[in-house]
GROMACS .gro file of C-alpha atoms in nm:
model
  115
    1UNK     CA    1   3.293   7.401  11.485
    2UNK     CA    2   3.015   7.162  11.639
    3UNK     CA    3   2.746   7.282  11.862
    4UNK     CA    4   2.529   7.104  12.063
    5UNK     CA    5   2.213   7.222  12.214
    6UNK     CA    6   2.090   7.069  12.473
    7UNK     CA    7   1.690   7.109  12.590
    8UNK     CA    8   1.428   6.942  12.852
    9UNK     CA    9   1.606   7.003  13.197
   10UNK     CA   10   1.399   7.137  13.473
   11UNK     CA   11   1.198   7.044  13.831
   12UNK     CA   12   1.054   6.745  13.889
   13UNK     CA   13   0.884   6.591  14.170
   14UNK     CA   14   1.026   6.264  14.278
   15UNK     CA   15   0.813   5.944  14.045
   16UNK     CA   16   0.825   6.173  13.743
   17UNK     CA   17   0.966   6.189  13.425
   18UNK     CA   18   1.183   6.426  13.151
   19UNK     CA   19   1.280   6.408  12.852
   20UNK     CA   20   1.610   6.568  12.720
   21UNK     CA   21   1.716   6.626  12.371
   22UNK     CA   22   2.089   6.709  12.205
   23UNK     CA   23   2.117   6.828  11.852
   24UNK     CA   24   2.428   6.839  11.708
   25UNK     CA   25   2.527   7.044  11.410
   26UNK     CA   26   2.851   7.181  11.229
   27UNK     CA   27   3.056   6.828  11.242
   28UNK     CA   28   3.253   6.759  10.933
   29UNK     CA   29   3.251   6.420  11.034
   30UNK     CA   30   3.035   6.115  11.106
   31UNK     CA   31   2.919   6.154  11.491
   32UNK     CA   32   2.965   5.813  11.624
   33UNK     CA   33   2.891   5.756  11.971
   34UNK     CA   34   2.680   5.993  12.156
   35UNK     CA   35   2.637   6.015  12.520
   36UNK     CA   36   2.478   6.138  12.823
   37UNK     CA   37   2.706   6.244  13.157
   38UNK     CA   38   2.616   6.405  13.441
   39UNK     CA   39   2.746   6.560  13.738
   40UNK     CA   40   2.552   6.581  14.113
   41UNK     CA   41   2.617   6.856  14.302
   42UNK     CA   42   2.994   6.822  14.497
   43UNK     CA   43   3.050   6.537  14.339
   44UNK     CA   44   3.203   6.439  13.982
   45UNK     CA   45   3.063   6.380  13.629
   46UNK     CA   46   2.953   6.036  13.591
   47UNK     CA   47   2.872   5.886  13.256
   48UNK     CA   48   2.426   5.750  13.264
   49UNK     CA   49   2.442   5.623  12.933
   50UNK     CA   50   2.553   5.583  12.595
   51UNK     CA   51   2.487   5.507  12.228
   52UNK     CA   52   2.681   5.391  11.953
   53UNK     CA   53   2.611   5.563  11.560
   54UNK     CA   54   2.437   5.148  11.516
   55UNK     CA   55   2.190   5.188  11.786
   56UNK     CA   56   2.398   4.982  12.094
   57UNK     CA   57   2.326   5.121  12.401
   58UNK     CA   58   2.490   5.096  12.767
   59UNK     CA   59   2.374   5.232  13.091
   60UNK     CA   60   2.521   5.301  13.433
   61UNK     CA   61   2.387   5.064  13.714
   62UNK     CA   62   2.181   5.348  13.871
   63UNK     CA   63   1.967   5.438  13.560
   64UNK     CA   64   1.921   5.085  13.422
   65UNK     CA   65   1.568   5.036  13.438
   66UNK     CA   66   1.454   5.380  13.432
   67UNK     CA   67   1.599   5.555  13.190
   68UNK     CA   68   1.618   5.523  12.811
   69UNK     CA   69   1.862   5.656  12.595
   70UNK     CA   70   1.826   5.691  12.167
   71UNK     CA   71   1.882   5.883  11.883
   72UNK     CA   72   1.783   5.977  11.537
   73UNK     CA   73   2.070   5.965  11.275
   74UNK     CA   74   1.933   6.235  11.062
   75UNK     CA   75   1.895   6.481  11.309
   76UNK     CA   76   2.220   6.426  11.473
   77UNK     CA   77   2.019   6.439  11.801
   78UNK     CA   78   2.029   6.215  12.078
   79UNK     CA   79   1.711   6.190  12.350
   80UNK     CA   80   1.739   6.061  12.732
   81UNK     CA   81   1.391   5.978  12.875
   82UNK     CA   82   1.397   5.963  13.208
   83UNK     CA   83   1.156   5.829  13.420
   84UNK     CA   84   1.079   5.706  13.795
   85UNK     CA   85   1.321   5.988  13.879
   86UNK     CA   86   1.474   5.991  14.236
   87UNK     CA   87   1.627   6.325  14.414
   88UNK     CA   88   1.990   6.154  14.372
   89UNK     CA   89   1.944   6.191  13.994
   90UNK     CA   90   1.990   6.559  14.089
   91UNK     CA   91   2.272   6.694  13.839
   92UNK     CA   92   2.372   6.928  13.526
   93UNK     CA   93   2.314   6.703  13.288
   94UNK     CA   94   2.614   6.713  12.957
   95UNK     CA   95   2.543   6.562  12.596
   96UNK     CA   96   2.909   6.429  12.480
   97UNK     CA   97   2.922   6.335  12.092
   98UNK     CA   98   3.219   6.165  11.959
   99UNK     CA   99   3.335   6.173  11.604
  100UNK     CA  100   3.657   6.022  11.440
  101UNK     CA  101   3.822   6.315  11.530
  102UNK     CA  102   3.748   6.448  11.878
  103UNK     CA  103   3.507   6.465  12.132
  104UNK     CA  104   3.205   6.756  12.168
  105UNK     CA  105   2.992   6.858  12.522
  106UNK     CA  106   2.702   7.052  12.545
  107UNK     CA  107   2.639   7.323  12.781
  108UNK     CA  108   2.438   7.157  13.004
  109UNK     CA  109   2.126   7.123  13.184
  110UNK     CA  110   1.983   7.112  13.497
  111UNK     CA  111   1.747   6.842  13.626
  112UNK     CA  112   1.586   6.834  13.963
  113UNK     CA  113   1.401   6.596  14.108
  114UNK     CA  114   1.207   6.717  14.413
  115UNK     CA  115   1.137   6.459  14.758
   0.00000   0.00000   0.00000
């Protein structure tokens, strides 16, 4: 069974920054892509951006810019540094991991970013 713990959520005002962190454990398998979603309030979950096991990343429109996605092999862990944060970027933030087999999401976390 793979777990994923998911850290660095919280308040921010508007201009600043967070970091979040995923560590996965447990997986039998290779974790290849891992990924950061998120989902405003009333709204759906949107994919911000995502990295593949060789270090490619991709970003949605709204982040590019601003936030920075990467990971460390190893660790199984995946970071999202976020910064020049804007209230829209209000959200439970989800870690996604992706192995061979199946897909894994985290808990969540909540970020908010304060006008």
């Amino acid at each position: 069974q793979v777990q994923l713990v998911e850290s660095g959520g919280g308040l921010v005002q508007a201009g600043g920054s967070l970091r979040l962190s995923c560590a996965a454990s447990g997986s039998r398998f290779s974790v290849n892509a891992m990924n950061w979603y998120r989902q405003p309030p009333g709204k759906q979950r949107e994919l911000v951006a995502g990295i593949t096991r060789s270090g490619r990343t991709n970003y949605a429109d709204s982040v590019k810019g601003r936030f920075t996605i990467s990971r460390d092999n190893v660790r199984n862990t995946v970071y999202l540094q976020m910064n020049s944060l804007k209230p829209e970027d209000t959200g439970v933030y989800y870690c996604n991991v992706e192995t061979i087999v199946t897909g894994y999401w985290g808990q969540g976390t909540q970020v908010t970013v304060s006008s």
